[in-house]
Amino acid sequence: MRSWKTIIIMIIDIFMVNMAYLFAINITNTGYFPTIAKIYSQDCIALSLIYLVCFYLFKMYESLWHLTGTDEFLLGVGGNILAGVISIGYTRSYFGNTIPLNVCVVGTLLGIFFVLGYRILYRVYRRTLLYIPFKYSSDQRRVMIVGAGSAGTMIINEMMARRELKYNPIVLIDDDKNKLGKRISGVKIEGNRYDIPYIAGEQEIDLIVIAIPSIDAKNKAEIIEICKNTNCKLQIIPGMYEILSGDATVSRIKDVDLEDLLGRDPIQLDNKGISEYIEGKTILVTGGGGSIGSELCRQISIYNPKRLIIFDIYENNVYDIQNELIEDFPDMNLTVLIGSVRDRKRLHEIFTRYKVNVVFHAAAHKHVPLMEDSPKEAIKNNVFGTLNLALEASDANVERFVMISTDKAVNPTNIMGATKRLCEMIIQAMDKQSRTEFVAVRFGNVLGSNGSVIPKFKRQIANGGPVTVTHKKIIRYFMLIPEAAQLVLQAGAFAKGGEIFVLDMGKPVKIYDLACDLIKLSGLEPNRDIKIVVTGLRPGEKLYEELLMSEEGLENTVHNKIYVGKPTFEDMQSLTAKLEQLQNLLELNDIAEIKRQMQKIVPTYHYKNEDEVAAENADKE
């Protein structure tokens, strides 16, 4: 399609250039028109080719002329002048026929006028279309655009030019007082962000588009919060790249996600510190196909490791991340291995063969309700899998071992949280008897991870509801997957051994409010369009999660989003004896006794009985 348009423009250019020279002959040599025109006809093909080549060299066939500016205009002038100079030389050469100099000069000037003139007329025509009123129909979406800058202008122009999209830009919003009352492509700027709810109601807006690619996280979250007070669907332009690439189009607009609502600024990393312990090293990531593990692999790949080993029991997950990394980092030495951290012999083979320098341990069973029903599997995988990995890492003199933990390990009320707390204890105890630096990084929920509430809520909304929440008062901490992975790498750079690093999760979020937000962001009304059903707490589920135990204390690091808790456990000898007892109980299949043994090892573990769960659910509304 593009090539045919270029050919048509070239044909029009040839016609315009020849018309310019014929006009020049008529103007400058009125009495000799037939004679000079005959001479010109012998050279017109050569001159046409000269002009086309010059236009091509000046990139006149690469411009979108309905969006032309000064740069395109100057290129057009330059192309015509160069072609005119070469034409004068050609007509005075051995190959050409002598056309009067005044004809060539005037022809060049008229060529500039004709060739650029029809392009400018086309631009004026396209711009005029923008101001012709829409033929309104009931299926058009009435749009408010927040941001009267370059992105907003691009979006308005495309909505008006591509009417088949059925977008009708009604009003602009901008915080710049100097822009108030002005118009962009016929659309009036009627207020600032605080006027959004009133104007949206008054103008019967269906869709609000935030078109401020350079906006910071805090202001973005504030505008989204204001927009939630309307019944409009909310969308946003992703980022500054779209403006820089000239690609801020309707197709680039995306729905607002909870990532936008969190209002978290980009992480500032000590790239030098991270690079020092990753670059040129062999890195092993267990659970590398999972949500956190795969993102760790992406982030690690940036720092040029000698070899990245992805280890996971689930082949489908690692297959996806393997293909992605091969495409994005074709020169990286990537090894993908299938196996379980329960299999110590398999781990020994890996450490012996590949001489691992750094371990990131992300492999774990993490789903609370599932692990309550299968506590033995949680203990086998999380506890003894971590123990196997830690022992092999220590025997292999691995430099650093970073374990991914969870806020559910703090005063746990479920078996999953208890196993993760026990893993932390293993890590701290191992650090005291090994040359390997063992550390853990603790954080809460990550948005978009496998099995998180966000995909579930979105699916329920798409199906028309209801959206199910376990308790109206339940609160959780959230952060983004890339943010968590970056901070894990940064915490690893701070490691001296034995620490539990705690990530700044921001403000806790009520899950019920989160469900309401997702419904509102879809342009729907909670409990009117989509019902929210409170189902009651599940076994082992807490109303509130904590990031720190009281005895751990909390100290700052040089990074404002990473804190460190004091080591609270050091006795590997006594722990080993208790773990042996736990291993024996797993063989007996006595779940009650297994939980009692877990409580002996992890004193902060308190598993709720049915009466306690029922009491909390009595207040679930």
PDB file of C-alpha atoms in Angstrom, residues 3-262:
ATOM      1  CA  SER A   3       4.787   1.635  -2.239  1.00  0.00           C
ATOM      2  CA  TRP A   4       1.796   2.370  -4.491  1.00  0.00           C
ATOM      3  CA  LYS A   5       1.248   5.713  -2.761  1.00  0.00           C
ATOM      4  CA  THR A   6       4.924   6.570  -3.288  1.00  0.00           C
ATOM      5  CA  ILE A   7       4.709   5.746  -7.007  1.00  0.00           C
ATOM      6  CA  ILE A   8       1.641   7.967  -7.386  1.00  0.00           C
ATOM      7  CA  ILE A   9       3.430  10.852  -5.627  1.00  0.00           C
ATOM      8  CA  MET A  10       6.445  10.395  -7.933  1.00  0.00           C
ATOM      9  CA  ILE A  11       4.206  10.588 -11.003  1.00  0.00           C
ATOM     10  CA  ILE A  12       2.592  13.777  -9.684  1.00  0.00           C
ATOM     11  CA  ASP A  13       6.064  15.217  -8.973  1.00  0.00           C
ATOM     12  CA  ILE A  14       7.198  14.526 -12.564  1.00  0.00           C
ATOM     13  CA  PHE A  15       4.064  16.219 -13.877  1.00  0.00           C
ATOM     14  CA  MET A  16       4.568  19.252 -11.597  1.00  0.00           C
ATOM     15  CA  VAL A  17       8.264  19.660 -12.508  1.00  0.00           C
ATOM     16  CA  ASN A  18       7.546  19.550 -16.236  1.00  0.00           C
ATOM     17  CA  MET A  19       4.637  21.953 -15.843  1.00  0.00           C
ATOM     18  CA  ALA A  20       6.973  24.308 -13.961  1.00  0.00           C
ATOM     19  CA  TYR A  21       9.525  24.303 -16.803  1.00  0.00           C
ATOM     20  CA  LEU A  22       6.857  24.784 -19.481  1.00  0.00           C
ATOM     21  CA  PHE A  23       5.471  27.741 -17.532  1.00  0.00           C
ATOM     22  CA  ALA A  24       9.024  29.085 -17.237  1.00  0.00           C
ATOM     23  CA  ILE A  25       9.549  28.839 -21.008  1.00  0.00           C
ATOM     24  CA  ASN A  26       6.280  30.655 -21.607  1.00  0.00           C
ATOM     25  CA  ILE A  27       7.068  33.413 -19.074  1.00  0.00           C
ATOM     26  CA  THR A  28      10.703  34.084 -20.041  1.00  0.00           C
ATOM     27  CA  ASN A  29      10.648  33.492 -23.810  1.00  0.00           C
ATOM     28  CA  THR A  30       7.175  34.370 -24.977  1.00  0.00           C
ATOM     29  CA  GLY A  31       8.054  34.617 -28.658  1.00  0.00           C
ATOM     30  CA  TYR A  32      10.179  31.484 -28.790  1.00  0.00           C
ATOM     31  CA  PHE A  33       7.950  29.059 -26.885  1.00  0.00           C
ATOM     32  CA  PRO A  34       7.634  26.413 -29.655  1.00  0.00           C
ATOM     33  CA  THR A  35      11.382  26.378 -30.333  1.00  0.00           C
ATOM     34  CA  ILE A  36      12.513  26.172 -26.717  1.00  0.00           C
ATOM     35  CA  ALA A  37       9.713  23.752 -25.829  1.00  0.00           C
ATOM     36  CA  LYS A  38      10.975  21.445 -28.576  1.00  0.00           C
ATOM     37  CA  ILE A  39      14.521  21.641 -27.163  1.00  0.00           C
ATOM     38  CA  TYR A  40      13.162  20.982 -23.657  1.00  0.00           C
ATOM     39  CA  SER A  41      11.186  17.950 -24.833  1.00  0.00           C
ATOM     40  CA  GLN A  42      14.474  16.272 -25.754  1.00  0.00           C
ATOM     41  CA  ASP A  43      15.747  16.672 -22.172  1.00  0.00           C
ATOM     42  CA  CYS A  44      12.545  16.325 -20.132  1.00  0.00           C
ATOM     43  CA  ILE A  45      13.069  12.627 -19.314  1.00  0.00           C
ATOM     44  CA  ALA A  46      16.624  13.234 -18.082  1.00  0.00           C
ATOM     45  CA  LEU A  47      15.543  16.266 -16.041  1.00  0.00           C
ATOM     46  CA  SER A  48      12.637  14.305 -14.535  1.00  0.00           C
ATOM     47  CA  LEU A  49      15.034  11.566 -13.400  1.00  0.00           C
ATOM     48  CA  ILE A  50      17.394  14.183 -11.917  1.00  0.00           C
ATOM     49  CA  TYR A  51      14.524  15.640  -9.875  1.00  0.00           C
ATOM     50  CA  LEU A  52      13.289  12.229  -8.687  1.00  0.00           C
ATOM     51  CA  VAL A  53      16.777  11.205  -7.537  1.00  0.00           C
ATOM     52  CA  CYS A  54      17.257  14.493  -5.671  1.00  0.00           C
ATOM     53  CA  PHE A  55      13.820  14.219  -4.055  1.00  0.00           C
ATOM     54  CA  TYR A  56      14.703  10.697  -2.952  1.00  0.00           C
ATOM     55  CA  LEU A  57      18.043  11.808  -1.512  1.00  0.00           C
ATOM     56  CA  PHE A  58      16.254  14.532   0.456  1.00  0.00           C
ATOM     57  CA  LYS A  59      13.826  11.919   1.870  1.00  0.00           C
ATOM     58  CA  MET A  60      10.774  13.593   0.356  1.00  0.00           C
ATOM     59  CA  TYR A  61       9.129  10.191  -0.132  1.00  0.00           C
ATOM     60  CA  GLU A  62       9.521   9.210   3.519  1.00  0.00           C
ATOM     61  CA  SER A  63       7.456  12.047   4.992  1.00  0.00           C
ATOM     62  CA  LEU A  64       3.804  11.932   6.058  1.00  0.00           C
ATOM     63  CA  TRP A  65       2.788  15.122   4.302  1.00  0.00           C
ATOM     64  CA  HIS A  66      -0.459  15.591   6.188  1.00  0.00           C
ATOM     65  CA  LEU A  67       1.742  15.952   9.300  1.00  0.00           C
ATOM     66  CA  THR A  68       4.477  18.071   7.704  1.00  0.00           C
ATOM     67  CA  GLY A  69       6.401  20.752   9.518  1.00  0.00           C
ATOM     68  CA  THR A  70       9.342  23.068   8.898  1.00  0.00           C
ATOM     69  CA  ASP A  71      11.847  20.225   8.489  1.00  0.00           C
ATOM     70  CA  GLU A  72       9.909  18.591   5.643  1.00  0.00           C
ATOM     71  CA  PHE A  73       9.416  21.971   3.950  1.00  0.00           C
ATOM     72  CA  LEU A  74      13.156  22.759   4.058  1.00  0.00           C
ATOM     73  CA  LEU A  75      14.010  19.313   2.689  1.00  0.00           C
ATOM     74  CA  GLY A  76      11.613  19.961  -0.185  1.00  0.00           C
ATOM     75  CA  VAL A  77      13.241  23.313  -0.959  1.00  0.00           C
ATOM     76  CA  GLY A  78      16.707  21.765  -0.781  1.00  0.00           C
ATOM     77  CA  GLY A  79      15.753  18.902  -3.084  1.00  0.00           C
ATOM     78  CA  ASN A  80      14.370  21.286  -5.708  1.00  0.00           C
ATOM     79  CA  ILE A  81      17.389  23.617  -5.580  1.00  0.00           C
ATOM     80  CA  LEU A  82      19.878  20.743  -5.920  1.00  0.00           C
ATOM     81  CA  ALA A  83      17.888  19.303  -8.826  1.00  0.00           C
ATOM     82  CA  GLY A  84      17.794  22.744 -10.491  1.00  0.00           C
ATOM     83  CA  VAL A  85      21.577  23.213 -10.184  1.00  0.00           C
ATOM     84  CA  ILE A  86      22.278  19.738 -11.594  1.00  0.00           C
ATOM     85  CA  SER A  87      19.783  20.393 -14.422  1.00  0.00           C
ATOM     86  CA  ILE A  88      21.628  23.597 -15.404  1.00  0.00           C
ATOM     87  CA  GLY A  89      24.885  21.653 -15.538  1.00  0.00           C
ATOM     88  CA  TYR A  90      23.319  18.835 -17.514  1.00  0.00           C
ATOM     89  CA  THR A  91      21.768  21.106 -20.190  1.00  0.00           C
ATOM     90  CA  ARG A  92      25.182  22.660 -20.749  1.00  0.00           C
ATOM     91  CA  SER A  93      27.022  19.367 -20.951  1.00  0.00           C
ATOM     92  CA  TYR A  94      27.877  17.207 -23.927  1.00  0.00           C
ATOM     93  CA  PHE A  95      24.771  15.043 -23.303  1.00  0.00           C
ATOM     94  CA  GLY A  96      22.214  17.818 -23.005  1.00  0.00           C
ATOM     95  CA  ASN A  97      20.675  20.490 -25.168  1.00  0.00           C
ATOM     96  CA  THR A  98      21.239  24.121 -24.244  1.00  0.00           C
ATOM     97  CA  ILE A  99      18.137  25.438 -22.506  1.00  0.00           C
ATOM     98  CA  PRO A 100      18.344  29.146 -21.667  1.00  0.00           C
ATOM     99  CA  LEU A 101      19.656  29.831 -18.163  1.00  0.00           C
ATOM    100  CA  ASN A 102      16.700  32.019 -17.246  1.00  0.00           C
ATOM    101  CA  VAL A 103      14.349  29.135 -18.092  1.00  0.00           C
ATOM    102  CA  CYS A 104      16.240  26.811 -15.736  1.00  0.00           C
ATOM    103  CA  VAL A 105      16.279  29.352 -12.885  1.00  0.00           C
ATOM    104  CA  VAL A 106      12.591  30.247 -13.185  1.00  0.00           C
ATOM    105  CA  GLY A 107      11.726  26.569 -13.699  1.00  0.00           C
ATOM    106  CA  THR A 108      13.509  25.708 -10.452  1.00  0.00           C
ATOM    107  CA  LEU A 109      11.630  28.399  -8.519  1.00  0.00           C
ATOM    108  CA  LEU A 110       8.283  27.372 -10.011  1.00  0.00           C
ATOM    109  CA  GLY A 111       9.168  23.737  -9.273  1.00  0.00           C
ATOM    110  CA  ILE A 112       9.504  24.602  -5.586  1.00  0.00           C
ATOM    111  CA  PHE A 113       6.108  26.305  -5.723  1.00  0.00           C
ATOM    112  CA  PHE A 114       4.340  23.506  -7.623  1.00  0.00           C
ATOM    113  CA  VAL A 115       5.911  20.475  -5.912  1.00  0.00           C
ATOM    114  CA  LEU A 116       5.537  21.805  -2.381  1.00  0.00           C
ATOM    115  CA  GLY A 117       2.296  23.606  -3.187  1.00  0.00           C
ATOM    116  CA  TYR A 118       0.219  20.510  -3.863  1.00  0.00           C
ATOM    117  CA  ARG A 119       1.622  18.878  -0.740  1.00  0.00           C
ATOM    118  CA  ILE A 120       0.654  21.894   1.355  1.00  0.00           C
ATOM    119  CA  LEU A 121      -2.827  21.907  -0.208  1.00  0.00           C
ATOM    120  CA  TYR A 122      -3.205  18.234   0.755  1.00  0.00           C
ATOM    121  CA  ARG A 123      -2.213  19.053   4.329  1.00  0.00           C
ATOM    122  CA  VAL A 124      -4.726  21.924   4.434  1.00  0.00           C
ATOM    123  CA  TYR A 125      -7.401  19.558   3.091  1.00  0.00           C
ATOM    124  CA  ARG A 126      -6.672  16.975   5.806  1.00  0.00           C
ATOM    125  CA  ARG A 127      -6.681  19.639   8.514  1.00  0.00           C
ATOM    126  CA  THR A 128      -9.962  21.083   7.233  1.00  0.00           C
ATOM    127  CA  LEU A 129     -11.601  17.673   7.583  1.00  0.00           C
ATOM    128  CA  LEU A 130     -10.846  17.768  11.300  1.00  0.00           C
ATOM    129  CA  TYR A 131     -13.030  20.831  11.752  1.00  0.00           C
ATOM    130  CA  ILE A 132     -16.030  19.502   9.847  1.00  0.00           C
ATOM    131  CA  PRO A 133     -18.581  18.527  12.508  1.00  0.00           C
ATOM    132  CA  PHE A 134     -19.189  14.857  13.174  1.00  0.00           C
ATOM    133  CA  LYS A 135     -22.391  13.236  12.058  1.00  0.00           C
ATOM    134  CA  TYR A 136     -23.388  12.092  15.523  1.00  0.00           C
ATOM    135  CA  SER A 137     -24.730   8.592  16.020  1.00  0.00           C
ATOM    136  CA  SER A 138     -25.700   6.641  19.086  1.00  0.00           C
ATOM    137  CA  ASP A 139     -22.768   4.226  18.798  1.00  0.00           C
ATOM    138  CA  GLN A 140     -20.072   6.928  19.017  1.00  0.00           C
ATOM    139  CA  ARG A 141     -18.136   7.154  22.267  1.00  0.00           C
ATOM    140  CA  ARG A 142     -17.961  10.628  23.761  1.00  0.00           C
ATOM    141  CA  VAL A 143     -14.342  11.117  24.809  1.00  0.00           C
ATOM    142  CA  MET A 144     -12.634  13.386  27.335  1.00  0.00           C
ATOM    143  CA  ILE A 145      -8.874  13.731  26.826  1.00  0.00           C
ATOM    144  CA  VAL A 146      -6.724  14.638  29.829  1.00  0.00           C
ATOM    145  CA  GLY A 147      -3.593  16.446  28.627  1.00  0.00           C
ATOM    146  CA  ALA A 148      -3.545  19.190  25.993  1.00  0.00           C
ATOM    147  CA  GLY A 149       0.006  18.506  24.809  1.00  0.00           C
ATOM    148  CA  SER A 150       1.539  16.690  21.852  1.00  0.00           C
ATOM    149  CA  ALA A 151       0.032  13.329  22.761  1.00  0.00           C
ATOM    150  CA  GLY A 152      -3.444  14.774  23.273  1.00  0.00           C
ATOM    151  CA  THR A 153      -3.223  16.564  19.925  1.00  0.00           C
ATOM    152  CA  MET A 154      -2.180  13.373  18.127  1.00  0.00           C
ATOM    153  CA  ILE A 155      -5.009  11.416  19.705  1.00  0.00           C
ATOM    154  CA  ILE A 156      -7.635  14.045  18.799  1.00  0.00           C
ATOM    155  CA  ASN A 157      -6.424  14.280  15.195  1.00  0.00           C
ATOM    156  CA  GLU A 158      -6.536  10.522  14.723  1.00  0.00           C
ATOM    157  CA  MET A 159      -9.956  10.184  16.313  1.00  0.00           C
ATOM    158  CA  MET A 160     -11.306  12.836  13.952  1.00  0.00           C
ATOM    159  CA  ALA A 161      -9.528  11.523  10.870  1.00  0.00           C
ATOM    160  CA  ARG A 162     -10.488   7.874  11.453  1.00  0.00           C
ATOM    161  CA  ARG A 163     -14.172   8.162  12.045  1.00  0.00           C
ATOM    162  CA  GLU A 164     -14.679   4.442  11.608  1.00  0.00           C
ATOM    163  CA  LEU A 165     -13.208   4.093  15.121  1.00  0.00           C
ATOM    164  CA  LYS A 166     -16.360   5.818  16.424  1.00  0.00           C
ATOM    165  CA  TYR A 167     -14.543   8.096  18.883  1.00  0.00           C
ATOM    166  CA  ASN A 168     -15.926  11.607  19.324  1.00  0.00           C
ATOM    167  CA  PRO A 169     -13.472  13.909  21.195  1.00  0.00           C
ATOM    168  CA  ILE A 170     -15.686  16.284  23.161  1.00  0.00           C
ATOM    169  CA  VAL A 171     -13.494  18.095  25.664  1.00  0.00           C
ATOM    170  CA  LEU A 172      -9.891  18.558  26.802  1.00  0.00           C
ATOM    171  CA  ILE A 173      -8.587  18.807  30.374  1.00  0.00           C
ATOM    172  CA  ASP A 174      -5.279  20.436  31.315  1.00  0.00           C
ATOM    173  CA  ASP A 175      -3.812  21.878  34.520  1.00  0.00           C
ATOM    174  CA  ASP A 176      -2.093  24.740  32.661  1.00  0.00           C
ATOM    175  CA  LYS A 177      -4.211  27.841  33.389  1.00  0.00           C
ATOM    176  CA  ASN A 178      -2.859  29.578  30.274  1.00  0.00           C
ATOM    177  CA  LYS A 179      -4.473  26.921  28.076  1.00  0.00           C
ATOM    178  CA  LEU A 180      -7.939  27.218  29.623  1.00  0.00           C
ATOM    179  CA  GLY A 181     -10.541  28.203  27.015  1.00  0.00           C
ATOM    180  CA  LYS A 182      -8.214  27.525  24.074  1.00  0.00           C
ATOM    181  CA  ARG A 183      -8.980  24.949  21.381  1.00  0.00           C
ATOM    182  CA  ILE A 184      -6.906  22.171  19.848  1.00  0.00           C
ATOM    183  CA  SER A 185      -8.238  20.889  16.531  1.00  0.00           C
ATOM    184  CA  GLY A 186     -11.589  22.383  17.479  1.00  0.00           C
ATOM    185  CA  VAL A 187     -11.780  20.707  20.905  1.00  0.00           C
ATOM    186  CA  LYS A 188     -12.000  23.140  23.816  1.00  0.00           C
ATOM    187  CA  ILE A 189      -9.908  22.970  26.992  1.00  0.00           C
ATOM    188  CA  GLU A 190     -12.594  23.380  29.658  1.00  0.00           C
ATOM    189  CA  GLY A 191     -10.920  22.742  33.007  1.00  0.00           C
ATOM    190  CA  ASN A 192      -8.249  21.101  35.150  1.00  0.00           C
ATOM    191  CA  ARG A 193      -8.066  17.667  36.767  1.00  0.00           C
ATOM    192  CA  TYR A 194     -10.352  18.631  39.645  1.00  0.00           C
ATOM    193  CA  ASP A 195     -13.105  19.560  37.173  1.00  0.00           C
ATOM    194  CA  ILE A 196     -13.138  16.085  35.607  1.00  0.00           C
ATOM    195  CA  PRO A 197     -16.148  14.614  37.511  1.00  0.00           C
ATOM    196  CA  TYR A 198     -18.351  17.677  36.888  1.00  0.00           C
ATOM    197  CA  ILE A 199     -17.432  18.076  33.200  1.00  0.00           C
ATOM    198  CA  ALA A 200     -17.713  14.323  32.553  1.00  0.00           C
ATOM    199  CA  GLY A 201     -21.261  14.356  33.910  1.00  0.00           C
ATOM    200  CA  GLU A 202     -22.260  17.578  32.159  1.00  0.00           C
ATOM    201  CA  GLN A 203     -20.891  16.452  28.769  1.00  0.00           C
ATOM    202  CA  GLU A 204     -22.154  12.849  29.135  1.00  0.00           C
ATOM    203  CA  ILE A 205     -18.648  11.461  28.621  1.00  0.00           C
ATOM    204  CA  ASP A 206     -18.272   7.705  28.000  1.00  0.00           C
ATOM    205  CA  LEU A 207     -14.477   7.399  27.897  1.00  0.00           C
ATOM    206  CA  ILE A 208     -11.631   9.318  29.563  1.00  0.00           C
ATOM    207  CA  VAL A 209      -8.171   9.051  27.956  1.00  0.00           C
ATOM    208  CA  ILE A 210      -5.123  10.188  29.949  1.00  0.00           C
ATOM    209  CA  ALA A 211      -2.713  11.485  27.296  1.00  0.00           C
ATOM    210  CA  ILE A 212       0.266  12.645  29.374  1.00  0.00           C
ATOM    211  CA  PRO A 213       3.115  10.206  28.626  1.00  0.00           C
ATOM    212  CA  SER A 214       5.636  12.054  30.809  1.00  0.00           C
ATOM    213  CA  ILE A 215       3.425  12.093  33.915  1.00  0.00           C
ATOM    214  CA  ASP A 216       4.998  10.842  37.142  1.00  0.00           C
ATOM    215  CA  ALA A 217       3.491   8.006  39.166  1.00  0.00           C
ATOM    216  CA  LYS A 218       2.054  10.213  41.925  1.00  0.00           C
ATOM    217  CA  ASN A 219       0.158  12.567  39.589  1.00  0.00           C
ATOM    218  CA  LYS A 220      -1.018   9.670  37.453  1.00  0.00           C
ATOM    219  CA  ALA A 221      -2.466   7.933  40.509  1.00  0.00           C
ATOM    220  CA  GLU A 222      -4.155  11.179  41.623  1.00  0.00           C
ATOM    221  CA  ILE A 223      -5.808  11.741  38.235  1.00  0.00           C
ATOM    222  CA  ILE A 224      -6.973   8.122  38.124  1.00  0.00           C
ATOM    223  CA  GLU A 225      -8.395   8.489  41.638  1.00  0.00           C
ATOM    224  CA  ILE A 226     -10.370  11.554  40.493  1.00  0.00           C
ATOM    225  CA  CYS A 227     -11.596   9.744  37.373  1.00  0.00           C
ATOM    226  CA  LYS A 228     -12.900   6.897  39.544  1.00  0.00           C
ATOM    227  CA  ASN A 229     -15.590   9.330  40.729  1.00  0.00           C
ATOM    228  CA  THR A 230     -17.147   9.189  37.262  1.00  0.00           C
ATOM    229  CA  ASN A 231     -18.918   6.315  35.536  1.00  0.00           C
ATOM    230  CA  CYS A 232     -16.553   6.551  32.564  1.00  0.00           C
ATOM    231  CA  LYS A 233     -14.254   3.875  31.235  1.00  0.00           C
ATOM    232  CA  LEU A 234     -10.651   4.963  31.722  1.00  0.00           C
ATOM    233  CA  GLN A 235      -7.716   4.483  29.342  1.00  0.00           C
ATOM    234  CA  ILE A 236      -4.156   5.797  29.139  1.00  0.00           C
ATOM    235  CA  ILE A 237      -1.204   6.272  26.782  1.00  0.00           C
ATOM    236  CA  PRO A 238       1.559   3.980  28.102  1.00  0.00           C
ATOM    237  CA  GLY A 239       4.669   6.180  28.133  1.00  0.00           C
ATOM    238  CA  MET A 240       6.988   8.808  26.721  1.00  0.00           C
ATOM    239  CA  TYR A 241       8.255   6.428  24.032  1.00  0.00           C
ATOM    240  CA  GLU A 242       5.014   6.830  22.107  1.00  0.00           C
ATOM    241  CA  ILE A 243       5.573  10.583  21.789  1.00  0.00           C
ATOM    242  CA  LEU A 244       9.248  10.312  20.874  1.00  0.00           C
ATOM    243  CA  SER A 245       8.439   7.743  18.193  1.00  0.00           C
ATOM    244  CA  GLY A 246       5.443   9.700  16.905  1.00  0.00           C
ATOM    245  CA  ASP A 247       3.305   6.689  17.742  1.00  0.00           C
ATOM    246  CA  ALA A 248       0.811   8.164  20.221  1.00  0.00           C
ATOM    247  CA  THR A 249      -2.114   6.696  18.323  1.00  0.00           C
ATOM    248  CA  VAL A 250      -5.478   5.281  19.301  1.00  0.00           C
ATOM    249  CA  SER A 251      -4.096   1.762  18.847  1.00  0.00           C
ATOM    250  CA  ARG A 252      -1.520   2.485  21.582  1.00  0.00           C
ATOM    251  CA  ILE A 253      -4.096   3.444  24.183  1.00  0.00           C
ATOM    252  CA  LYS A 254      -4.516   0.802  26.884  1.00  0.00           C
ATOM    253  CA  ASP A 255      -6.898   0.265  29.743  1.00  0.00           C
ATOM    254  CA  VAL A 256      -5.792   1.674  33.084  1.00  0.00           C
ATOM    255  CA  ASP A 257      -4.480  -1.113  35.308  1.00  0.00           C
ATOM    256  CA  LEU A 258      -3.925  -1.334  39.037  1.00  0.00           C
ATOM    257  CA  GLU A 259      -0.229  -0.798  38.292  1.00  0.00           C
ATOM    258  CA  ASP A 260      -1.196   2.766  37.357  1.00  0.00           C
ATOM    259  CA  LEU A 261      -3.214   3.117  40.562  1.00  0.00           C
ATOM    260  CA  LEU A 262      -0.362   2.119  42.881  1.00  0.00           C
TER     261      LEU A 262
END
